[in-house]
Coordinates of C-alpha atoms and ligand atoms in Angstrom, one line a residue:
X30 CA -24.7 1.0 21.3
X31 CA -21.8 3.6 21.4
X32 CA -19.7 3.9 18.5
X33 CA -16.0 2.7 18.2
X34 CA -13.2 4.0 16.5
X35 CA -9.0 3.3 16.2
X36 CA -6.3 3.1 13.7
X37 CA -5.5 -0.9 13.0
X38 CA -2.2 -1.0 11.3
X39 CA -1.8 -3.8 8.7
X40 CA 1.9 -4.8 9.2
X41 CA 4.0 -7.5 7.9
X42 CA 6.3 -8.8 5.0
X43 CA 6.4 -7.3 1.7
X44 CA 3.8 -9.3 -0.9
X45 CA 1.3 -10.7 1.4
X46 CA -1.6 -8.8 0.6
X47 CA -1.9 -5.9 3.2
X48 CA -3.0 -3.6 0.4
X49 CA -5.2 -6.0 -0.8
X50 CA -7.0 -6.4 2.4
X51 CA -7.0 -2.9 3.2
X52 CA -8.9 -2.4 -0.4
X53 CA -11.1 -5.2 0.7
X54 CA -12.3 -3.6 3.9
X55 CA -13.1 -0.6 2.5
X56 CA -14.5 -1.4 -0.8
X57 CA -12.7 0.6 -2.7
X58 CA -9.4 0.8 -4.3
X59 CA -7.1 3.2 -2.1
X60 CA -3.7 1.2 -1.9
X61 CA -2.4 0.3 -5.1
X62 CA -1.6 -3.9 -6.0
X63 CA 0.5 -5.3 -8.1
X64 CA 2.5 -9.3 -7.7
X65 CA 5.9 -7.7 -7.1
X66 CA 6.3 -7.2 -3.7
X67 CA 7.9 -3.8 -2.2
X68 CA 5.2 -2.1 -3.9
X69 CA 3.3 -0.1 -1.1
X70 CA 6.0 2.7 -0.3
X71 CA 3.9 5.1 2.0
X72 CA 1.5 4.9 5.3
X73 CA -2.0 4.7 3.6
X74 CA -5.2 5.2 5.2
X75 CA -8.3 3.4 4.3
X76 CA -11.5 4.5 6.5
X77 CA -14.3 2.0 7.2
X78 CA -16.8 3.8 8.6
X79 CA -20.0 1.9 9.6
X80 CA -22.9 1.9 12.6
X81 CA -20.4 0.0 15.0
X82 CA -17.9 2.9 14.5
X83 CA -15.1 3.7 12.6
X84 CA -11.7 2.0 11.8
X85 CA -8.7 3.8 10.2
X86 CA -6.9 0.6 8.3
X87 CA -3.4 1.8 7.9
X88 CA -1.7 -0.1 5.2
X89 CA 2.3 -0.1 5.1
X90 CA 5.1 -0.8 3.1
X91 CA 6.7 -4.6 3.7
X92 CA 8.8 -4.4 6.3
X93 CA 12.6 -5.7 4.3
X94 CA 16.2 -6.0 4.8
X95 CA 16.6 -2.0 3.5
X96 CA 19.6 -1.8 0.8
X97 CA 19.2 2.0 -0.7
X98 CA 17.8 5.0 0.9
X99 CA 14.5 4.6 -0.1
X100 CA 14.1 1.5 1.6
X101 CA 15.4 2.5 4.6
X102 CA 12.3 4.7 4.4
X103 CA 9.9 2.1 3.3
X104 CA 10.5 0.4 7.0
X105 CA 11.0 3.1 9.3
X106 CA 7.4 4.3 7.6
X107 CA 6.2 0.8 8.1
X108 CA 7.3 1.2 12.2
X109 CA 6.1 4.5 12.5
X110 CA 2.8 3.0 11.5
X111 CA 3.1 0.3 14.1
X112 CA 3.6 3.3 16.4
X113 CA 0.2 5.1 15.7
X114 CA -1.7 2.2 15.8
X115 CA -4.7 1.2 18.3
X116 CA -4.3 -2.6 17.5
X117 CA -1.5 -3.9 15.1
X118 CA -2.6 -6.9 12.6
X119 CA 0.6 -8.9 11.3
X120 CA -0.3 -10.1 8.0
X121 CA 1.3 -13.3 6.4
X122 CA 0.6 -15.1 3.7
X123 CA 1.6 -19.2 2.4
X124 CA 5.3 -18.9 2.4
X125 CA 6.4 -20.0 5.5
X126 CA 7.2 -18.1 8.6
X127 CA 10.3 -18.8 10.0
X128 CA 13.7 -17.3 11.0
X129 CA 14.4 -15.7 7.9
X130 CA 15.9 -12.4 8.1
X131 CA 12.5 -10.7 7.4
X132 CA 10.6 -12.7 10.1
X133 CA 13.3 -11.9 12.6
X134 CA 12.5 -7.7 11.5
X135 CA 8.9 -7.8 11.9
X136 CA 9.6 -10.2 15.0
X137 CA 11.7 -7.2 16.3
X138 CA 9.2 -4.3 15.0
X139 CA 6.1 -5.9 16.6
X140 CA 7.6 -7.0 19.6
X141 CA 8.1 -3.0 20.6
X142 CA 4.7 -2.0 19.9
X143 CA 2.7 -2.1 23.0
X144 CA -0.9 -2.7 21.9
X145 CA -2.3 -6.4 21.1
X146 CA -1.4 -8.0 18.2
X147 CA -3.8 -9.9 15.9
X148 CA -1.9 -12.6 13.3
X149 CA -3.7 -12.9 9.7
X150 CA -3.1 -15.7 8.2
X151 CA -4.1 -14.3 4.1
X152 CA -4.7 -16.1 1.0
X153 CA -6.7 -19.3 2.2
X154 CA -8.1 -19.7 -0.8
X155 CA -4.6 -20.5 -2.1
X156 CA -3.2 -22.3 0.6
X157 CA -6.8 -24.1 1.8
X158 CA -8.5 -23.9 5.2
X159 CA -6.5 -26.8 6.5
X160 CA -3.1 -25.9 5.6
X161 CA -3.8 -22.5 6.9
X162 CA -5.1 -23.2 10.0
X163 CA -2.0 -25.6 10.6
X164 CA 0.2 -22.3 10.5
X165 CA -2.0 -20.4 12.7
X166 CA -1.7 -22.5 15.4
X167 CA 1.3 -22.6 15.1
X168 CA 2.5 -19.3 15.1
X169 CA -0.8 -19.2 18.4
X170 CA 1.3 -21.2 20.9
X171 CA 2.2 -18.4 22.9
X172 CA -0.1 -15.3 23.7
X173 CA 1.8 -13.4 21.4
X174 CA -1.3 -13.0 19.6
X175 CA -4.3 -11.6 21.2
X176 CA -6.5 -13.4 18.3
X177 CA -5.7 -15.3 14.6
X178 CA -7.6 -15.6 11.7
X179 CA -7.6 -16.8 8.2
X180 CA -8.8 -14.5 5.5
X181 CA -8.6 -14.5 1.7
X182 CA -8.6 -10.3 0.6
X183 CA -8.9 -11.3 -2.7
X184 CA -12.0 -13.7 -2.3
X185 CA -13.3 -11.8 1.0
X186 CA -13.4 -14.7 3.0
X187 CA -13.2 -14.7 6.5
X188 CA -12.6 -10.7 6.4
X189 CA -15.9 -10.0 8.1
X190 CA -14.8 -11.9 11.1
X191 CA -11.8 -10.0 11.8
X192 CA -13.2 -6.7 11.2
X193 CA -15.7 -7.7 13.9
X194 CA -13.6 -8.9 16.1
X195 CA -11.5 -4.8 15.8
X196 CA -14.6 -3.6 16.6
X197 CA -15.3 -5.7 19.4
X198 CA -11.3 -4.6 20.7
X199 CA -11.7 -1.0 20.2
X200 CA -12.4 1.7 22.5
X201 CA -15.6 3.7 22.7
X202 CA -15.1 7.1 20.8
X203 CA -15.6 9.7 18.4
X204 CA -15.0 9.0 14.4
X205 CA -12.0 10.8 13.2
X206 CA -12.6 11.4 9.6
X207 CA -16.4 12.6 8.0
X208 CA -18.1 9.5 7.0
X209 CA -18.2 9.7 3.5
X210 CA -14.6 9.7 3.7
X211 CA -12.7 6.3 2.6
X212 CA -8.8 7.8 2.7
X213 CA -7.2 11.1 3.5
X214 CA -4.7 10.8 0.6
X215 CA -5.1 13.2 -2.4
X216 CA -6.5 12.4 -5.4
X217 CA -3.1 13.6 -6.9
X218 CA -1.2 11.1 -4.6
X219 CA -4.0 8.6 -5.8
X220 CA -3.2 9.4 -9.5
X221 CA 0.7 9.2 -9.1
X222 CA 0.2 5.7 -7.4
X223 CA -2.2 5.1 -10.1
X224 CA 0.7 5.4 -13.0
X225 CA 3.1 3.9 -10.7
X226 CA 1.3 0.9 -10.2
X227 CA 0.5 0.4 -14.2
X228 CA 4.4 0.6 -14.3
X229 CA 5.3 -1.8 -11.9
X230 CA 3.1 -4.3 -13.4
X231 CA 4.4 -4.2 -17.0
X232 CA 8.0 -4.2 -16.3
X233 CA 10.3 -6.6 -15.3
X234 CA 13.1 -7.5 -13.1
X235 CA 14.9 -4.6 -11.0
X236 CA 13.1 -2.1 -12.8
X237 CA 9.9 -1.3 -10.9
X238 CA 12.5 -0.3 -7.9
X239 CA 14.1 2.0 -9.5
X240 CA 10.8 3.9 -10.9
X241 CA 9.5 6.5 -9.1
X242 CA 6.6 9.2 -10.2
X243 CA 6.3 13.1 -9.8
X244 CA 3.1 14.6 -10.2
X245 CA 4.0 17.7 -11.8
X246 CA 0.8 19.4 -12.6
X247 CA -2.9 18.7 -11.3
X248 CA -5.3 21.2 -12.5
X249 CA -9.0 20.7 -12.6
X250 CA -11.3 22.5 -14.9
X251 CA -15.1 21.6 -13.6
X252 CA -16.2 23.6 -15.8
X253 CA -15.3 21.3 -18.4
X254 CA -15.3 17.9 -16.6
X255 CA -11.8 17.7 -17.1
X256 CA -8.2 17.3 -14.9
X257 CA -5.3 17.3 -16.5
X258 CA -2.1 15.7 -15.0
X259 CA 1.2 16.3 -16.5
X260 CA 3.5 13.6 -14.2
X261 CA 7.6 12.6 -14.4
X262 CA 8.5 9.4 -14.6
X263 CA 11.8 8.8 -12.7
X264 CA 14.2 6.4 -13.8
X265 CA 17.7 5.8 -12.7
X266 CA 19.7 5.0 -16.2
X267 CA 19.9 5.7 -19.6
X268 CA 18.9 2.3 -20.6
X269 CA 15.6 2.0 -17.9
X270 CA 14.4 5.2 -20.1
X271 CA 14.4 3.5 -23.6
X272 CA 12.9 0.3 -21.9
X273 CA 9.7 2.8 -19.8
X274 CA 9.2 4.7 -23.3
X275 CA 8.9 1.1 -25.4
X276 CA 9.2 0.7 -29.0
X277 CA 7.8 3.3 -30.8
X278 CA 7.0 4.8 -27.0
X279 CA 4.7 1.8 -27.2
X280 CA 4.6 0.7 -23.7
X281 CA 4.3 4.4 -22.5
X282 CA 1.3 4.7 -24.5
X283 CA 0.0 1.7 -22.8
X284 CA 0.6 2.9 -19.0
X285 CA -0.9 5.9 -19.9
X286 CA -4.3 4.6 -21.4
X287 CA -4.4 2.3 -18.6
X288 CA -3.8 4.8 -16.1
X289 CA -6.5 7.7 -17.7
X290 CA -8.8 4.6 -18.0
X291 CA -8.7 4.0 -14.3
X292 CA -8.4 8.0 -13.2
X293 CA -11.2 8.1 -15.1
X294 CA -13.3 5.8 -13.3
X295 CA -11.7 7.1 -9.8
X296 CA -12.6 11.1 -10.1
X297 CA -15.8 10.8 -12.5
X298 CA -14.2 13.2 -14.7
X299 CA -12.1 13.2 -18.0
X300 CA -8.5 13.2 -17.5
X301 CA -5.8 14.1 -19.8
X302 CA -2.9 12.8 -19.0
X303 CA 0.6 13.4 -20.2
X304 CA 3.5 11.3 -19.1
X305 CA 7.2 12.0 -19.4
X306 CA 10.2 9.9 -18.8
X307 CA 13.6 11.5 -16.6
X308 CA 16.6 10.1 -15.7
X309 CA 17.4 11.0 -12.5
X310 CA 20.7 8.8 -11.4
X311 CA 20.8 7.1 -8.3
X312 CA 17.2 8.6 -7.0
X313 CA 16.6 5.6 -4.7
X314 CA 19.9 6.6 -2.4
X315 CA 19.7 10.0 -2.7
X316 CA 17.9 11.7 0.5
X317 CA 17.5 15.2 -0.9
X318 CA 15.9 13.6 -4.1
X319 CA 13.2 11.3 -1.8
X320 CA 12.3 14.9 0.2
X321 CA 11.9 15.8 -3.2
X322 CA 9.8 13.2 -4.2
X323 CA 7.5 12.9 -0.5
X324 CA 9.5 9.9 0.6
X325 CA 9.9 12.1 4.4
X326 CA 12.6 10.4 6.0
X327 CA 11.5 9.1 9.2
Ligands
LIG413 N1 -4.6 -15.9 -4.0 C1 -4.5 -14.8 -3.3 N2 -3.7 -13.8 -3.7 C2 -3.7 -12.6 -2.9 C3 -4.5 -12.5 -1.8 N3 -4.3 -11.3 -1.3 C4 -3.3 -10.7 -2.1 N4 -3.0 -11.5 -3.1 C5 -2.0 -11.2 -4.1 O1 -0.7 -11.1 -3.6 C6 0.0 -10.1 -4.3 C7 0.5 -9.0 -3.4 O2 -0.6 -8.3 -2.9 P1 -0.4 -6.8 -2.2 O3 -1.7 -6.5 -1.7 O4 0.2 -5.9 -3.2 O5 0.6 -7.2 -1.1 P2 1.3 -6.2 0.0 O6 1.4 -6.9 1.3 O7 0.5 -4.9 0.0 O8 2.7 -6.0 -0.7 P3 3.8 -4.7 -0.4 O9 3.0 -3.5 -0.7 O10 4.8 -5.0 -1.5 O11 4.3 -4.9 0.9 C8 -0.9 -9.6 -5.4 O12 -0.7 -10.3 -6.6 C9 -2.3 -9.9 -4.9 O13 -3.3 -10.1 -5.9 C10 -5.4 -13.5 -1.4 O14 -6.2 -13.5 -0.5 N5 -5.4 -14.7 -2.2
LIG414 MG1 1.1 -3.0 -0.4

């Protein structure tokens, strides 16, 4: 048997769980995951590579109504992914699909790309088999989709099927990354997601949006089984800085151990990490300051 190989592009609304899936497919933690949606900001590659071929998963930020510059970026990454992509898998989840303003923009995005479209219906273990399958028929009546299934990324149900079912879509052809390979991203873009995500999970409300992370320093010393990170945290007010540092710099403390915990794991290695907070107003509208921070614009 010849191998296969293509980029599938996991598109769809913020929260569903493309991130999740992508993590499940490759077995291995590349996106970051947290319950808030909007949290995938950048084009993510995840690389399965097995005897039937190899697939490049490319996870995306939900696609949103955009409100500040650095959602504007989130989507136009999000459709440039769609662009790339070999095969494009719209990913929902239980709340329902309808005409709401974010259905009508992913609606809009996938209509324009021209390669087939596979709809995943995610989280059956939440919304059961039944309920699910209702909704993918549904949304099947047309040939809008070329195929639908039901998956649960966090239980790993019914991913096999789909994955099978890219492989049996895609083209014969070379792999495009070494085999041993399960991303192309850095280890330092992996360790500023890393802190970022910790961030996003402990705080509340708005403030996750307006957090951003700058890998300052990366050095690793093999010699000593050691990396050290020196990284920014980005906030947008005075009073999101006393909130990130905690009582006492308590909840700092916290994001850090949590994050040198899990680096830890990641690289093999010892990390020290050091963690600083900034107040940079307005970041999140400003252009120059998401060049700055590798947001490209599109
Ligand atoms: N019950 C259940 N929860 C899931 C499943 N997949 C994802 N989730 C949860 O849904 C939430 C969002 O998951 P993500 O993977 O971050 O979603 P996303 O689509 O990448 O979100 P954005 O990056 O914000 O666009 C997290 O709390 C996940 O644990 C699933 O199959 N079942
Ligand atoms: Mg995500």
């Amino acid at each position: 048997m010849n191998r296969k190989s293509g980029f599938v592009a996991l598109l769809g609304r913020p929260n569903v769980g493309k991130s999740t899936l992508l993590n499940r497919i490759v077995r291995a933690k590349i996106a970051i995951v947290t319950r808030k949606p909007q949290t995938t900001r950048d084009r993510i590659a995840g690389i399965l590579t097995e005897t039937r071929g190899q697939i490049v998963f490319l996870d995306s930020p939900g696609i949103h109504k955009p409100t500040r510059a650095l959602n504007s970026h989130m989507v136009r990454t999000a459709c440039r992914i769609g662009e790339e992509a070999d095969i494009v898998a719209h990913v929902i989840d239980d709340r329902p699909v309808g005409k709401g303003p974010e259905d009508a923009m992913v609606r809009g995005i996938l209509e324009k790309i021209p390669v087939p479209r596979i709809l995943v219906v995610n989280k059956v273990d939440r919304i059961g088999r039944a309920a699910a399958d209702e909704v993918r028929k549904s949304l099947s009546r047309d040939d809008f989709y070329a195929a639908s299934f039901l998956v649960s990324a966090t239980k790993g149900d019914g991913v096999e099927a789909f994955v099978t079912a890219l492989f049996a879509r895609l083209p014969e052809g070379p792999a495009f990354y070494p085999e041993e390979d399960l991303t192309d991203l850095p280890m330092r873009f992996i360790a500023k997601e890393v802190i970022r995500e910790k961030l996003f999970e402990g705080l509340a409300e708005e403030i996750p949006y307006s957090i951003a992370v700058r890998i300052d320093e990366y050095k690793e010393e093999p010699e000593k089984n050691l990396i050290r990170i020196r990284a920014e945290i980005l906030v947008e007010r005075d009073s999101q800085k006393g909130i990130v540092i905690g009582k006492g710099g308590a909840f700092l403390k916290k994001v850090g151990m949590a994050s040198r915990l899990e680096l830890e794991k990641e690289t093999g290695s010892r990390v020290y990490l050091e963690l600083f907070v900034v107040v940079e107003r307005d970041w999140s509208r400003s252009e120059s300051m998401l060049r700055h921070l590798g947001y490209e614009p599109g």
